[in-house]
Coordinates of C-alpha atoms in Angstrom, one line a residue:
Chain A
X1 CA 18.3 -6.5 9.3
X2 CA 15.3 -8.8 9.6
X3 CA 13.2 -6.5 7.4
X4 CA 15.9 -6.3 4.8
X5 CA 16.3 -10.1 4.8
X6 CA 12.5 -10.5 4.5
X7 CA 12.3 -8.0 1.7
X8 CA 15.0 -9.9 -0.2
X9 CA 13.1 -13.2 0.2
X10 CA 9.9 -11.8 -1.4
X11 CA 9.4 -12.5 -5.1
X12 CA 6.9 -9.6 -5.4
X13 CA 9.6 -7.1 -4.2
X14 CA 12.8 -6.2 -6.0
X15 CA 15.4 -4.7 -3.6
X16 CA 17.4 -2.3 -5.8
X17 CA 19.7 -0.6 -3.2
X18 CA 20.6 -0.1 0.4
X19 CA 21.7 3.0 2.4
X20 CA 23.5 3.1 5.7
X21 CA 25.1 6.2 7.1
X22 CA 27.7 4.0 8.9
X23 CA 31.0 4.4 6.8
X24 CA 32.0 0.9 7.9
X25 CA 29.1 -0.6 6.0
X26 CA 29.3 1.6 2.9
X27 CA 30.7 -0.2 -0.1
X28 CA 29.9 -3.6 1.3
X29 CA 27.7 -6.2 -0.2
X30 CA 24.2 -6.2 1.4
X31 CA 23.9 -10.0 1.3
X32 CA 27.3 -10.4 3.0
X33 CA 26.3 -7.9 5.7
X34 CA 23.2 -9.9 6.3
X35 CA 25.2 -13.1 6.7
X36 CA 23.9 -14.4 3.3
X37 CA 25.5 -15.0 -0.1
X38 CA 26.6 -11.8 -1.8
X39 CA 23.8 -10.4 -3.9
X40 CA 25.5 -7.6 -5.7
X41 CA 23.6 -4.8 -3.9
X42 CA 26.3 -2.5 -2.6
X43 CA 25.5 -0.4 0.5
X44 CA 25.8 3.3 -0.1
X45 CA 26.1 6.1 2.3
X46 CA 24.7 8.7 -0.1
X47 CA 20.9 8.4 0.0
X48 CA 20.2 11.3 -2.4
X49 CA 22.5 9.9 -5.1
X50 CA 20.9 6.5 -4.7
X51 CA 17.4 7.9 -5.0
X52 CA 18.2 9.8 -8.2
X53 CA 20.1 6.9 -9.8
X54 CA 17.7 4.0 -8.8
X55 CA 14.4 5.8 -8.6
X56 CA 12.9 3.3 -6.1
X57 CA 9.2 3.0 -5.7
X58 CA 9.5 3.0 -2.0
X59 CA 12.1 2.9 0.8
X60 CA 12.0 0.8 4.0
X61 CA 13.3 3.4 6.5
X62 CA 14.7 2.0 9.8
X63 CA 17.1 4.4 11.5
X64 CA 15.9 6.0 14.7
X65 CA 12.8 6.1 16.9
X66 CA 12.7 9.9 17.1
X67 CA 11.3 12.4 14.7
X68 CA 14.0 15.1 15.1
X69 CA 16.6 12.5 14.1
X70 CA 14.9 11.4 11.0
X71 CA 13.3 14.6 9.8
X72 CA 16.1 15.4 7.3
X73 CA 16.2 11.8 6.0
X74 CA 12.4 11.8 5.4
X75 CA 12.6 15.2 3.6
X76 CA 15.5 14.0 1.5
X77 CA 13.5 10.9 0.3
X78 CA 10.4 13.1 -0.3
X79 CA 12.5 15.5 -2.3
X80 CA 13.3 12.6 -4.6
X81 CA 9.6 11.7 -4.8
X82 CA 10.1 8.4 -3.1
X83 CA 7.4 6.7 -1.0
X84 CA 8.4 5.8 2.6
X85 CA 7.6 3.1 5.1
X86 CA 9.3 4.0 8.3
X87 CA 9.8 2.2 11.6
X88 CA 10.3 5.5 13.4
X89 CA 8.0 5.2 16.4
X90 CA 7.3 8.9 16.6
X91 CA 6.2 8.9 13.0
X92 CA 3.2 6.7 13.9
X93 CA 1.3 9.8 14.8
X94 CA 3.6 12.8 14.2
X95 CA 0.6 15.1 14.8
X96 CA 1.1 14.3 18.5
X97 CA 4.7 15.3 19.1
X98 CA 5.3 17.8 16.4
X99 CA 2.1 18.9 14.6
X100 CA 4.0 21.6 12.6
X101 CA 6.4 19.1 11.2
X102 CA 3.6 16.7 10.5
X103 CA 1.7 19.2 8.4
X104 CA 4.9 20.2 6.6
X105 CA 5.6 16.5 5.8
X106 CA 2.0 16.0 4.6
X107 CA 2.2 19.1 2.4
X108 CA 5.6 18.0 0.9
X109 CA 4.4 14.4 0.3
X110 CA 1.3 15.7 -1.5
X111 CA 3.4 18.0 -3.6
X112 CA 5.6 15.2 -4.9
X113 CA 2.8 12.7 -5.0
X114 CA 4.4 10.4 -2.5
X115 CA 3.1 8.6 0.6
X116 CA 4.8 8.6 4.0
X117 CA 3.8 6.0 6.7
X118 CA 5.2 5.2 10.1
X119 CA 4.3 1.7 11.2
X120 CA 5.4 -1.3 13.2
X121 CA 4.0 -3.7 15.8
X122 CA 4.2 -1.4 18.8
X123 CA 3.4 1.3 18.1
X124 CA 1.5 0.6 14.9
X125 CA -0.5 -2.5 15.5
X126 CA -0.8 -4.3 18.8
X127 CA -2.1 -1.4 21.0
X128 CA -3.5 1.0 18.4
X129 CA -4.4 -0.4 15.0
X130 CA -6.1 -3.4 16.5
X131 CA -8.1 -1.2 18.9
X132 CA -9.5 0.6 15.8
X133 CA -10.2 -2.7 14.1
X134 CA -12.0 -4.1 17.2
X135 CA -14.1 -1.0 17.5
X136 CA -15.4 -1.3 13.9
X137 CA -18.2 -3.5 15.2
X138 CA -19.4 -1.2 18.0
X139 CA -22.4 1.1 18.2
X140 CA -20.5 3.3 20.5
X141 CA -17.0 3.4 22.0
X142 CA -16.5 4.9 25.5
X143 CA -13.0 3.7 26.1
X144 CA -10.1 1.4 25.1
X145 CA -7.9 -0.8 27.3
X146 CA -5.0 -2.7 25.8
X147 CA -2.7 -4.9 27.7
X148 CA 0.5 -6.3 26.2
X149 CA 2.8 -8.6 28.1
X150 CA 6.0 -9.5 26.5
X151 CA 8.5 -12.0 27.9
X152 CA 11.6 -10.0 27.1
X153 CA 13.7 -13.2 27.7
X154 CA 12.5 -14.5 24.3
X155 CA 13.5 -11.3 22.5
X156 CA 16.7 -10.0 21.0
X157 CA 19.4 -8.6 23.2
X158 CA 18.8 -5.0 22.1
X159 CA 15.3 -5.3 23.4
X160 CA 16.5 -6.8 26.7
X161 CA 18.9 -3.9 27.1
X162 CA 16.2 -1.4 26.1
X163 CA 14.0 -2.5 29.0
X164 CA 16.9 -2.5 31.5
X165 CA 17.0 -6.2 32.1
X166 CA 19.9 -7.0 34.5
X167 CA 20.3 -3.5 35.8
X168 CA 20.0 -2.7 39.5
X169 CA 17.1 -0.5 40.4
X170 CA 19.5 2.4 41.1
X171 CA 21.0 2.0 37.6
X172 CA 17.6 1.9 36.1
X173 CA 16.5 5.1 37.8
X174 CA 19.7 6.9 36.7
X175 CA 19.2 5.8 33.1
X176 CA 15.5 6.6 33.2
X177 CA 16.3 10.2 34.3
X178 CA 18.7 10.5 31.4
X179 CA 15.9 9.7 29.0
X180 CA 15.8 7.7 25.8
X181 CA 15.0 4.6 27.8
X182 CA 12.2 2.1 27.6
X183 CA 9.4 1.9 25.0
X184 CA 9.1 4.7 22.4
X185 CA 5.8 5.6 20.9
X186 CA 3.3 5.0 23.8
X187 CA 1.9 8.5 23.7
X188 CA 1.6 8.2 19.9
X189 CA -0.5 5.1 20.3
X190 CA -2.8 6.8 22.8
X191 CA -3.1 9.8 20.5
X192 CA -3.8 7.7 17.4
X193 CA -6.5 5.7 19.2
X194 CA -8.1 8.8 20.7
X195 CA -8.2 10.7 17.5
X196 CA -9.4 7.8 15.3
X197 CA -12.2 6.8 17.7
X198 CA -13.2 10.5 18.3
X199 CA -12.6 10.3 22.0
X200 CA -11.6 14.0 22.2
X201 CA -8.8 13.4 24.6
X202 CA -7.7 16.4 26.6
X203 CA -4.5 15.1 28.0
X204 CA -2.1 12.2 27.3
X205 CA 0.5 11.0 29.8
X206 CA 2.5 7.9 30.4
X207 CA 4.3 6.3 33.4
X208 CA 7.3 4.1 33.4
X209 CA 8.4 1.8 36.2
X210 CA 10.8 -1.0 36.6
X211 CA 9.6 -4.5 37.0
X212 CA 11.8 -6.2 39.6
X213 CA 12.6 -9.9 39.4
X214 CA 11.3 -12.0 42.2
X215 CA 13.6 -14.8 41.2
X216 CA 16.7 -15.2 39.0
X217 CA 16.2 -15.5 35.3
X218 CA 18.6 -16.5 32.6
X219 CA 18.2 -15.4 29.0
X220 CA 20.5 -16.5 26.1
X221 CA 22.2 -13.1 26.5
X222 CA 22.2 -12.2 30.2
X223 CA 21.2 -13.0 33.7
X224 CA 18.7 -11.1 35.8
X225 CA 19.3 -11.6 39.5
X226 CA 16.6 -11.6 42.1
X227 CA 15.8 -8.0 43.1
X228 CA 17.3 -6.7 39.8
X229 CA 15.4 -5.1 37.0
X230 CA 13.6 -7.6 34.8
X231 CA 12.1 -5.0 32.5
X232 CA 9.6 -2.2 32.3
X233 CA 6.0 -1.5 32.8
X234 CA 4.9 1.4 30.7
X235 CA 1.3 2.7 30.9
X236 CA -0.1 5.3 28.6
X237 CA -3.3 7.1 29.4
X238 CA -5.6 9.5 27.5
X239 CA -7.9 11.6 29.7
X240 CA -11.1 13.5 29.2
X241 CA -13.0 15.2 31.9
X242 CA -10.9 13.6 34.6
X243 CA -11.5 10.1 33.2
X244 CA -8.9 7.8 31.6
X245 CA -10.6 6.7 28.4
X246 CA -7.6 5.1 26.8
X247 CA -5.3 2.9 28.9
X248 CA -2.5 1.1 27.2
X249 CA -0.6 -1.1 29.6
X250 CA 2.7 -2.6 28.4
X251 CA 4.9 -4.9 30.3
X252 CA 8.2 -6.0 28.7
X253 CA 10.2 -8.0 31.2
X254 CA 12.4 -11.1 31.3
X255 CA 10.3 -13.9 32.8
X256 CA 6.9 -12.3 32.3
X257 CA 4.2 -14.7 33.0
X258 CA 1.2 -15.2 30.6
X259 CA 2.6 -13.2 27.7
X260 CA -0.2 -12.1 25.4
X261 CA -2.0 -9.2 23.9
X262 CA -5.5 -8.2 24.9
X263 CA -7.5 -5.4 23.3
X264 CA -10.7 -4.4 25.0
X265 CA -13.3 -2.0 23.8
X266 CA -15.4 -0.4 26.5
X267 CA -18.5 0.2 24.5
X268 CA -21.7 -1.2 23.1
X269 CA -21.3 -4.1 22.5
X270 CA -18.1 -4.6 24.5
X271 CA -15.4 -6.4 22.5
X272 CA -12.5 -8.4 23.9
X273 CA -9.8 -9.6 21.5
X274 CA -6.9 -11.7 22.7
X275 CA -3.7 -13.0 21.1
X276 CA -2.6 -16.2 22.7
X277 CA 1.1 -16.0 23.6
X278 CA 1.2 -12.4 22.2
X279 CA 2.2 -11.0 18.9
X280 CA 5.9 -11.9 18.5
X281 CA 7.5 -8.5 18.4
X282 CA 10.8 -9.0 16.5
X283 CA 9.5 -11.0 13.6
X284 CA 6.2 -9.2 13.5
X285 CA 7.8 -5.8 13.2
X286 CA 9.9 -6.8 10.3
X287 CA 6.9 -8.4 8.7
X288 CA 4.5 -5.5 9.0
X289 CA 7.1 -3.1 7.6
X290 CA 7.7 -5.3 4.5
X291 CA 4.0 -6.1 4.2
X292 CA 3.2 -2.3 4.2
X293 CA 5.3 -1.5 1.2
X294 CA 2.9 -2.4 -1.6
X295 CA 0.0 -0.5 0.1
X296 CA 2.1 2.6 0.5
X297 CA 3.1 2.5 -3.2
X298 CA -0.6 2.2 -4.2
X299 CA -2.0 4.8 -1.7
X300 CA -2.9 8.3 -2.5
X301 CA -0.3 10.9 -1.5
X302 CA 0.5 12.5 1.9
X303 CA 1.5 11.7 5.4
X304 CA -0.7 8.7 6.4
X305 CA -1.2 6.8 9.7
X306 CA -1.8 3.1 9.8
X307 CA -5.5 3.6 10.2
X308 CA -5.7 5.7 7.0
X309 CA -4.7 2.8 4.8
X310 CA -6.1 -0.7 4.2
X311 CA -4.5 -3.4 6.4
X312 CA -1.0 -4.4 5.4
X313 CA -1.2 -7.3 3.1
X314 CA 1.2 -10.2 3.2
X315 CA 3.9 -9.7 0.5
X316 CA 4.4 -12.7 -1.7
Chain B
X1 CA -33.9 -1.7 11.3
X2 CA -31.0 -1.8 13.7
X3 CA -28.7 -0.1 11.2
X4 CA -31.3 2.6 10.5
X5 CA -31.8 3.3 14.2
X6 CA -28.1 3.5 14.7
X7 CA -27.6 5.9 11.8
X8 CA -30.3 8.1 13.1
X9 CA -28.5 8.2 16.5
X10 CA -25.2 9.5 15.1
X11 CA -24.6 13.2 15.1
X12 CA -22.0 12.9 12.3
X13 CA -24.6 11.4 10.0
X14 CA -27.7 13.1 8.6
X15 CA -30.4 10.6 7.5
X16 CA -32.1 12.4 4.6
X17 CA -34.4 9.7 3.3
X18 CA -35.6 6.1 3.3
X19 CA -36.6 3.6 0.6
X20 CA -38.6 0.4 1.0
X21 CA -40.1 -1.5 -1.9
X22 CA -42.9 -2.7 0.4
X23 CA -46.0 -0.6 -0.4
X24 CA -47.2 -1.1 3.1
X25 CA -44.3 1.0 4.4
X26 CA -44.3 3.6 1.7
X27 CA -45.6 6.9 2.9
X28 CA -45.0 6.1 6.5
X29 CA -42.8 8.0 8.9
X30 CA -39.4 6.3 9.4
X31 CA -39.3 7.1 13.1
X32 CA -42.7 5.5 13.7
X33 CA -41.8 2.4 11.6
X34 CA -38.8 2.0 13.9
X35 CA -40.9 2.3 17.0
X36 CA -39.5 5.8 17.8
X37 CA -41.0 9.3 17.7
X38 CA -41.9 10.5 14.2
X39 CA -38.9 12.2 12.6
X40 CA -40.4 13.6 9.4
X41 CA -38.5 11.2 7.1
X42 CA -41.2 9.7 4.9
X43 CA -40.4 6.2 3.5
X44 CA -40.5 6.2 -0.3
X45 CA -40.9 3.3 -2.7
X46 CA -39.3 5.2 -5.6
X47 CA -35.5 5.0 -5.1
X48 CA -34.6 6.8 -8.3
X49 CA -36.8 9.8 -7.5
X50 CA -35.3 10.0 -4.0
X51 CA -31.7 9.9 -5.3
X52 CA -32.4 12.7 -7.8
X53 CA -34.2 14.9 -5.3
X54 CA -32.1 14.3 -2.2
X55 CA -28.6 13.7 -3.7
X56 CA -27.4 11.6 -0.8
X57 CA -23.7 11.1 -0.3
X58 CA -24.2 7.4 0.4
X59 CA -26.9 4.8 0.9
X60 CA -27.1 2.0 3.4
X61 CA -28.4 -0.8 1.3
X62 CA -30.0 -3.8 3.2
X63 CA -32.4 -5.7 1.0
X64 CA -31.2 -9.2 -0.1
X65 CA -28.3 -11.6 0.4
X66 CA -28.0 -12.4 -3.3
X67 CA -26.4 -10.5 -6.1
X68 CA -29.0 -11.3 -8.8
X69 CA -31.7 -9.8 -6.6
X70 CA -29.9 -6.6 -5.9
X71 CA -28.1 -6.0 -9.2
X72 CA -30.7 -3.6 -10.5
X73 CA -30.9 -1.7 -7.2
X74 CA -27.1 -1.2 -7.2
X75 CA -27.1 0.0 -10.8
X76 CA -29.9 2.4 -10.1
X77 CA -28.0 4.0 -7.2
X78 CA -24.8 4.1 -9.3
X79 CA -26.7 5.7 -12.1
X80 CA -27.5 8.5 -9.7
X81 CA -23.8 8.7 -8.6
X82 CA -24.5 7.6 -5.1
X83 CA -22.0 5.7 -2.9
X84 CA -23.2 2.4 -1.5
X85 CA -22.6 0.4 1.6
X86 CA -24.5 -2.8 1.2
X87 CA -25.2 -5.8 3.5
X88 CA -25.6 -8.1 0.5
X89 CA -23.5 -11.1 1.5
X90 CA -22.6 -12.0 -2.1
X91 CA -21.3 -8.5 -2.7
X92 CA -18.5 -9.1 -0.2
X93 CA -16.5 -10.6 -3.0
X94 CA -18.6 -10.5 -6.2
X95 CA -15.7 -11.6 -8.3
X96 CA -16.3 -15.0 -6.9
X97 CA -19.9 -15.7 -7.8
X98 CA -20.2 -13.3 -10.8
X99 CA -17.0 -11.9 -12.1
X100 CA -18.7 -10.4 -15.1
X101 CA -21.1 -8.4 -13.0
X102 CA -18.3 -7.5 -10.6
X103 CA -16.3 -5.9 -13.4
X104 CA -19.4 -4.1 -14.8
X105 CA -20.2 -2.7 -11.4
X106 CA -16.6 -1.6 -10.9
X107 CA -16.5 0.1 -14.3
X108 CA -19.8 1.8 -13.7
X109 CA -18.8 3.0 -10.2
X110 CA -15.6 4.5 -11.6
X111 CA -17.5 6.2 -14.4
X112 CA -19.7 8.0 -11.9
X113 CA -17.0 8.4 -9.3
X114 CA -18.8 6.4 -6.7
X115 CA -17.7 3.6 -4.4
X116 CA -19.6 0.4 -3.8
X117 CA -18.8 -1.8 -0.8
X118 CA -20.4 -5.0 0.5
X119 CA -19.7 -5.5 4.2
X120 CA -21.0 -7.0 7.4
X121 CA -19.8 -9.1 10.3
X122 CA -20.0 -12.5 8.6
X123 CA -19.2 -12.2 5.8
X124 CA -17.1 -9.0 6.0
X125 CA -15.2 -9.2 9.3
X126 CA -15.2 -12.2 11.6
X127 CA -13.9 -14.9 9.2
X128 CA -12.2 -12.8 6.5
X129 CA -11.2 -9.2 7.3
X130 CA -9.8 -10.3 10.6
X131 CA -7.7 -13.0 9.0
X132 CA -6.2 -10.4 6.7
X133 CA -5.5 -8.2 9.7
X134 CA -3.9 -11.0 11.7
X135 CA -1.7 -12.0 8.8
X136 CA -0.2 -8.5 8.5
X137 CA 2.4 -9.4 11.1
X138 CA 3.5 -12.6 9.3
X139 CA 6.6 -13.3 7.2
X140 CA 4.7 -15.9 5.3
X141 CA 1.2 -17.3 5.4
X142 CA 0.5 -20.9 4.5
X143 CA -3.1 -21.2 5.6
X144 CA -6.0 -19.7 7.5
X145 CA -8.3 -21.4 10.0
X146 CA -11.3 -19.5 11.4
X147 CA -13.8 -20.9 13.8
X148 CA -16.9 -19.0 14.8
X149 CA -19.4 -20.5 17.2
X150 CA -22.6 -18.5 17.7
X151 CA -25.2 -19.4 20.3
X152 CA -28.2 -18.8 18.1
X153 CA -30.4 -18.8 21.2
X154 CA -29.1 -15.3 22.0
X155 CA -29.9 -14.0 18.5
X156 CA -33.0 -12.6 16.7
X157 CA -35.8 -14.9 15.7
X158 CA -34.9 -14.5 11.9
X159 CA -31.5 -15.9 12.6
X160 CA -32.9 -18.8 14.6
X161 CA -35.2 -19.6 11.7
X162 CA -32.4 -19.2 9.2
X163 CA -30.4 -21.9 10.9
X164 CA -33.4 -24.3 11.2
X165 CA -33.7 -24.2 15.0
X166 CA -36.7 -26.4 16.0
X167 CA -37.0 -28.3 12.8
X168 CA -36.9 -32.0 12.6
X169 CA -33.9 -33.4 10.8
X170 CA -36.2 -34.4 7.9
X171 CA -37.6 -31.0 7.6
X172 CA -34.1 -29.6 7.6
X173 CA -33.0 -31.8 4.8
X174 CA -36.0 -31.0 2.7
X175 CA -35.5 -27.3 3.2
X176 CA -31.7 -27.6 2.5
X177 CA -32.5 -29.3 -0.8
X178 CA -34.7 -26.4 -1.7
X179 CA -31.8 -24.0 -1.2
X180 CA -31.6 -20.5 0.2
X181 CA -31.1 -22.0 3.7
X182 CA -28.3 -21.4 6.2
X183 CA -25.5 -18.9 6.1
X184 CA -24.9 -16.9 2.9
X185 CA -21.4 -15.7 2.0
X186 CA -19.2 -18.5 3.1
X187 CA -17.6 -19.1 -0.3
X188 CA -17.2 -15.3 -0.6
X189 CA -15.2 -15.2 2.6
X190 CA -13.0 -18.1 1.5
X191 CA -12.4 -16.4 -1.9
X192 CA -11.6 -13.0 -0.3
X193 CA -9.1 -14.5 2.1
X194 CA -7.5 -16.6 -0.6
X195 CA -7.2 -13.7 -3.0
X196 CA -5.9 -11.2 -0.5
X197 CA -3.3 -13.5 1.0
X198 CA -2.2 -14.7 -2.4
X199 CA -3.0 -18.3 -1.7
X200 CA -3.9 -19.1 -5.3
X201 CA -6.8 -21.3 -4.4
X202 CA -7.9 -23.7 -7.1
X203 CA -11.2 -24.7 -5.7
X204 CA -13.6 -23.4 -3.1
X205 CA -16.4 -25.5 -1.6
X206 CA -18.6 -25.6 1.4
X207 CA -20.5 -28.1 3.4
X208 CA -23.6 -27.7 5.5
X209 CA -24.9 -30.0 8.2
X210 CA -27.5 -29.8 10.9
X211 CA -26.4 -29.6 14.5
X212 CA -28.8 -31.8 16.4
X213 CA -29.7 -30.9 20.0
X214 CA -28.6 -33.4 22.6
X215 CA -31.0 -31.8 25.1
X216 CA -34.0 -29.5 25.0
X217 CA -33.3 -25.8 24.6
X218 CA -35.7 -22.8 25.0
X219 CA -35.1 -19.5 23.4
X220 CA -37.2 -16.4 23.9
X221 CA -38.9 -17.3 20.6
X222 CA -39.0 -21.1 20.2
X223 CA -38.2 -24.5 21.7
X224 CA -35.7 -27.0 20.3
X225 CA -36.5 -30.5 21.4
X226 CA -33.9 -33.1 22.0
X227 CA -33.1 -34.7 18.7
X228 CA -34.4 -31.7 16.7
X229 CA -32.2 -29.3 14.8
X230 CA -30.5 -26.7 17.0
X231 CA -28.7 -25.0 14.1
X232 CA -26.1 -25.4 11.4
X233 CA -22.5 -26.1 10.9
X234 CA -21.2 -24.6 7.7
X235 CA -17.6 -25.2 6.7
X236 CA -16.0 -23.4 3.8
X237 CA -12.7 -24.6 2.3
X238 CA -10.3 -23.3 -0.2
X239 CA -8.0 -25.9 -1.8
X240 CA -4.7 -25.8 -3.6
X241 CA -2.8 -28.9 -4.8
X242 CA -5.1 -31.2 -2.8
X243 CA -4.6 -29.3 0.4
X244 CA -7.2 -27.2 2.2
X245 CA -5.4 -23.9 2.9
X246 CA -8.4 -22.0 4.0
X247 CA -10.9 -23.5 6.5
X248 CA -13.7 -21.4 7.8
X249 CA -15.8 -23.3 10.3
X250 CA -19.0 -21.7 11.4
X251 CA -21.5 -23.2 13.9
X252 CA -24.7 -21.3 14.6
X253 CA -26.9 -23.3 16.8
X254 CA -29.2 -22.8 19.8
X255 CA -27.3 -23.9 22.9
X256 CA -23.8 -23.8 21.4
X257 CA -21.2 -24.1 24.1
X258 CA -18.2 -21.8 24.2
X259 CA -19.4 -19.2 21.7
X260 CA -16.4 -17.3 20.4
X261 CA -14.4 -16.4 17.3
X262 CA -10.9 -17.7 16.7
X263 CA -8.7 -16.6 13.8
X264 CA -5.6 -18.7 13.3
X265 CA -2.9 -17.9 10.8
X266 CA -0.8 -20.9 9.8
X267 CA 2.4 -19.2 9.0
X268 CA 5.6 -17.7 10.3
X269 CA 5.1 -16.6 13.0
X270 CA 1.8 -18.4 13.7
X271 CA -0.9 -16.1 15.0
X272 CA -3.9 -16.9 17.0
X273 CA -6.5 -14.3 17.7
X274 CA -9.6 -15.0 19.9
X275 CA -12.7 -13.0 20.7
X276 CA -14.1 -14.0 24.1
X277 CA -17.7 -14.8 23.8
X278 CA -17.6 -14.0 20.1
X279 CA -18.5 -11.0 18.1
X280 CA -22.2 -10.3 18.7
X281 CA -23.6 -10.7 15.3
X282 CA -26.8 -8.7 15.3
X283 CA -25.4 -5.5 16.9
X284 CA -22.1 -5.8 15.2
X285 CA -23.6 -6.1 11.7
X286 CA -25.6 -2.9 12.1
X287 CA -22.5 -1.2 13.6
X288 CA -20.1 -2.1 10.9
X289 CA -22.5 -1.0 8.1
X290 CA -23.0 2.4 9.7
X291 CA -19.3 2.7 10.6
X292 CA -18.4 2.0 7.0
X293 CA -20.4 4.9 5.6
X294 CA -17.8 7.7 6.1
X295 CA -14.9 5.6 4.7
X296 CA -16.9 4.8 1.6
X297 CA -17.7 8.4 1.0
X298 CA -14.0 9.3 1.3
X299 CA -12.7 6.4 -0.8
X300 CA -11.6 6.6 -4.4
X301 CA -14.2 5.2 -6.8
X302 CA -15.0 1.7 -7.9
X303 CA -16.2 -1.6 -6.5
X304 CA -14.2 -2.2 -3.3
X305 CA -13.9 -5.1 -0.9
X306 CA -13.5 -4.7 2.9
X307 CA -9.7 -5.3 2.6
X308 CA -9.3 -2.5 0.0
X309 CA -10.3 0.2 2.5
X310 CA -9.1 1.4 5.8
X311 CA -10.8 -0.3 8.8
X312 CA -14.3 1.0 9.4
X313 CA -14.1 3.8 12.0
X314 CA -16.7 4.3 14.7
X315 CA -19.2 7.0 13.6
X316 CA -19.8 9.7 16.2

């Protein structure tokens, strides 16, 4: 929604169509769906038809976090020779979770001379791209530590739900066991950092735990009681020879103190980069998706990661 | 020197030759000149001969800050089809100071399928590239403010001399009037930021003033007496419609308090990035030059700026 609104507001971009598999949205005016004036762009449920009729330069693809769920959508767009900027977290570094699919997507994209990029703020920027940027001024890099603390109370309701805010610890554990809970893309961030900085990681793992509220918090959407779950702490690690070389430490919880992003390069010289108050996730994600469109259109073909392209450039 | 040493230390790079126009260095062993064991690489004064004999993938070009002084050197390397990573400050954004030469270099580089890049830490990273990186997560950008404070007392003697440390205010003024004094590349940084972020700057200007020591400072190389020049403050500004949209504020002075780099995007959302203690200039400059080599070899042809390429990636 935010990305579509932003794209519509940019004079350098022309939004020519919209696709949503939800039959309730199909046939509706995109402007109206976004709570704006009607703009004559009618949402379609038939992506292939839209691609062949409109021949877009690029699509902004925001459907699911998981590769298996978007695989067919990506192939469909590539079949039509369309460039893709996707928010699918697992597409940040598909060589990690599904190397075979990654190679197939790269091959296909090259055949049709299109570019495919997974990006976002996290994964895609805060705990991976910025680590690569910070290390550009180092003689040598021996490790990376990123710490991102998000006050989930300032975020959208879906994010507050995604981190379990307001659940009891028992409910949290039950949902955690069922999977699909928490932050998606942590291992991809570790893998991207490890590969780009040549750290030759042997093992990537992550841990997830509930952050329990020590006092009651109210957000515009819900209440977190004392002793209930305020959010998550998700730590990703990349190991070599028994040492954790990459450590990405993410807390997203209602009431988090000192929200901020810190990117630390353990190396020579050591580098420490800090974002005061943190990179605001909701806005920043929409922004980086839209700001990546032009670069993806201009890039050579293939499956790219965020570190393979010039930094996303603000769309006018 | 530092860049050559670093390149020699990297297993992913093979140093095949060295050129220095200084006849005293010609014929000497590069390792010995660098204070290391001899390595059999004999410094030559004949660049053209070296290029044709050794056919290097890329040269690391560190000779002068100014475009007119390096123009022939760059053309000579391009004539041989060699990629170039250069520390020439004015080459960061040659479209600013000499658009005609910039277009000619771009044309020539494309003809020979080579890439030409000017980079470094400042200009090239701290006050320009990072501003572009920071703005990638913004909906809109209305301005950029960077502040870099360097304690020149921790830097090499050439830098301490370059900022006038230890001069009287009168000596400083006399040398300033003679030109070639202070930081080179400020206007290039402003121009690069303005162009990349689409700020449509109408006028770029800079000011230079002496920072006067309020107490005596000793560096490993010299003494700055109270009332003498400790260094410089150099502010670059880019204007549109009477408003300064880009403001790059650089202090390099012996005894500077709170050294650090701050990059602030005036936009939506606002972004503030800070480097604790600052990006260490001497090491970082050598590092980013060496770390840019691989990317320049892999890039498509032409004259590039740092924002046209993926971030420099640590060389192994």
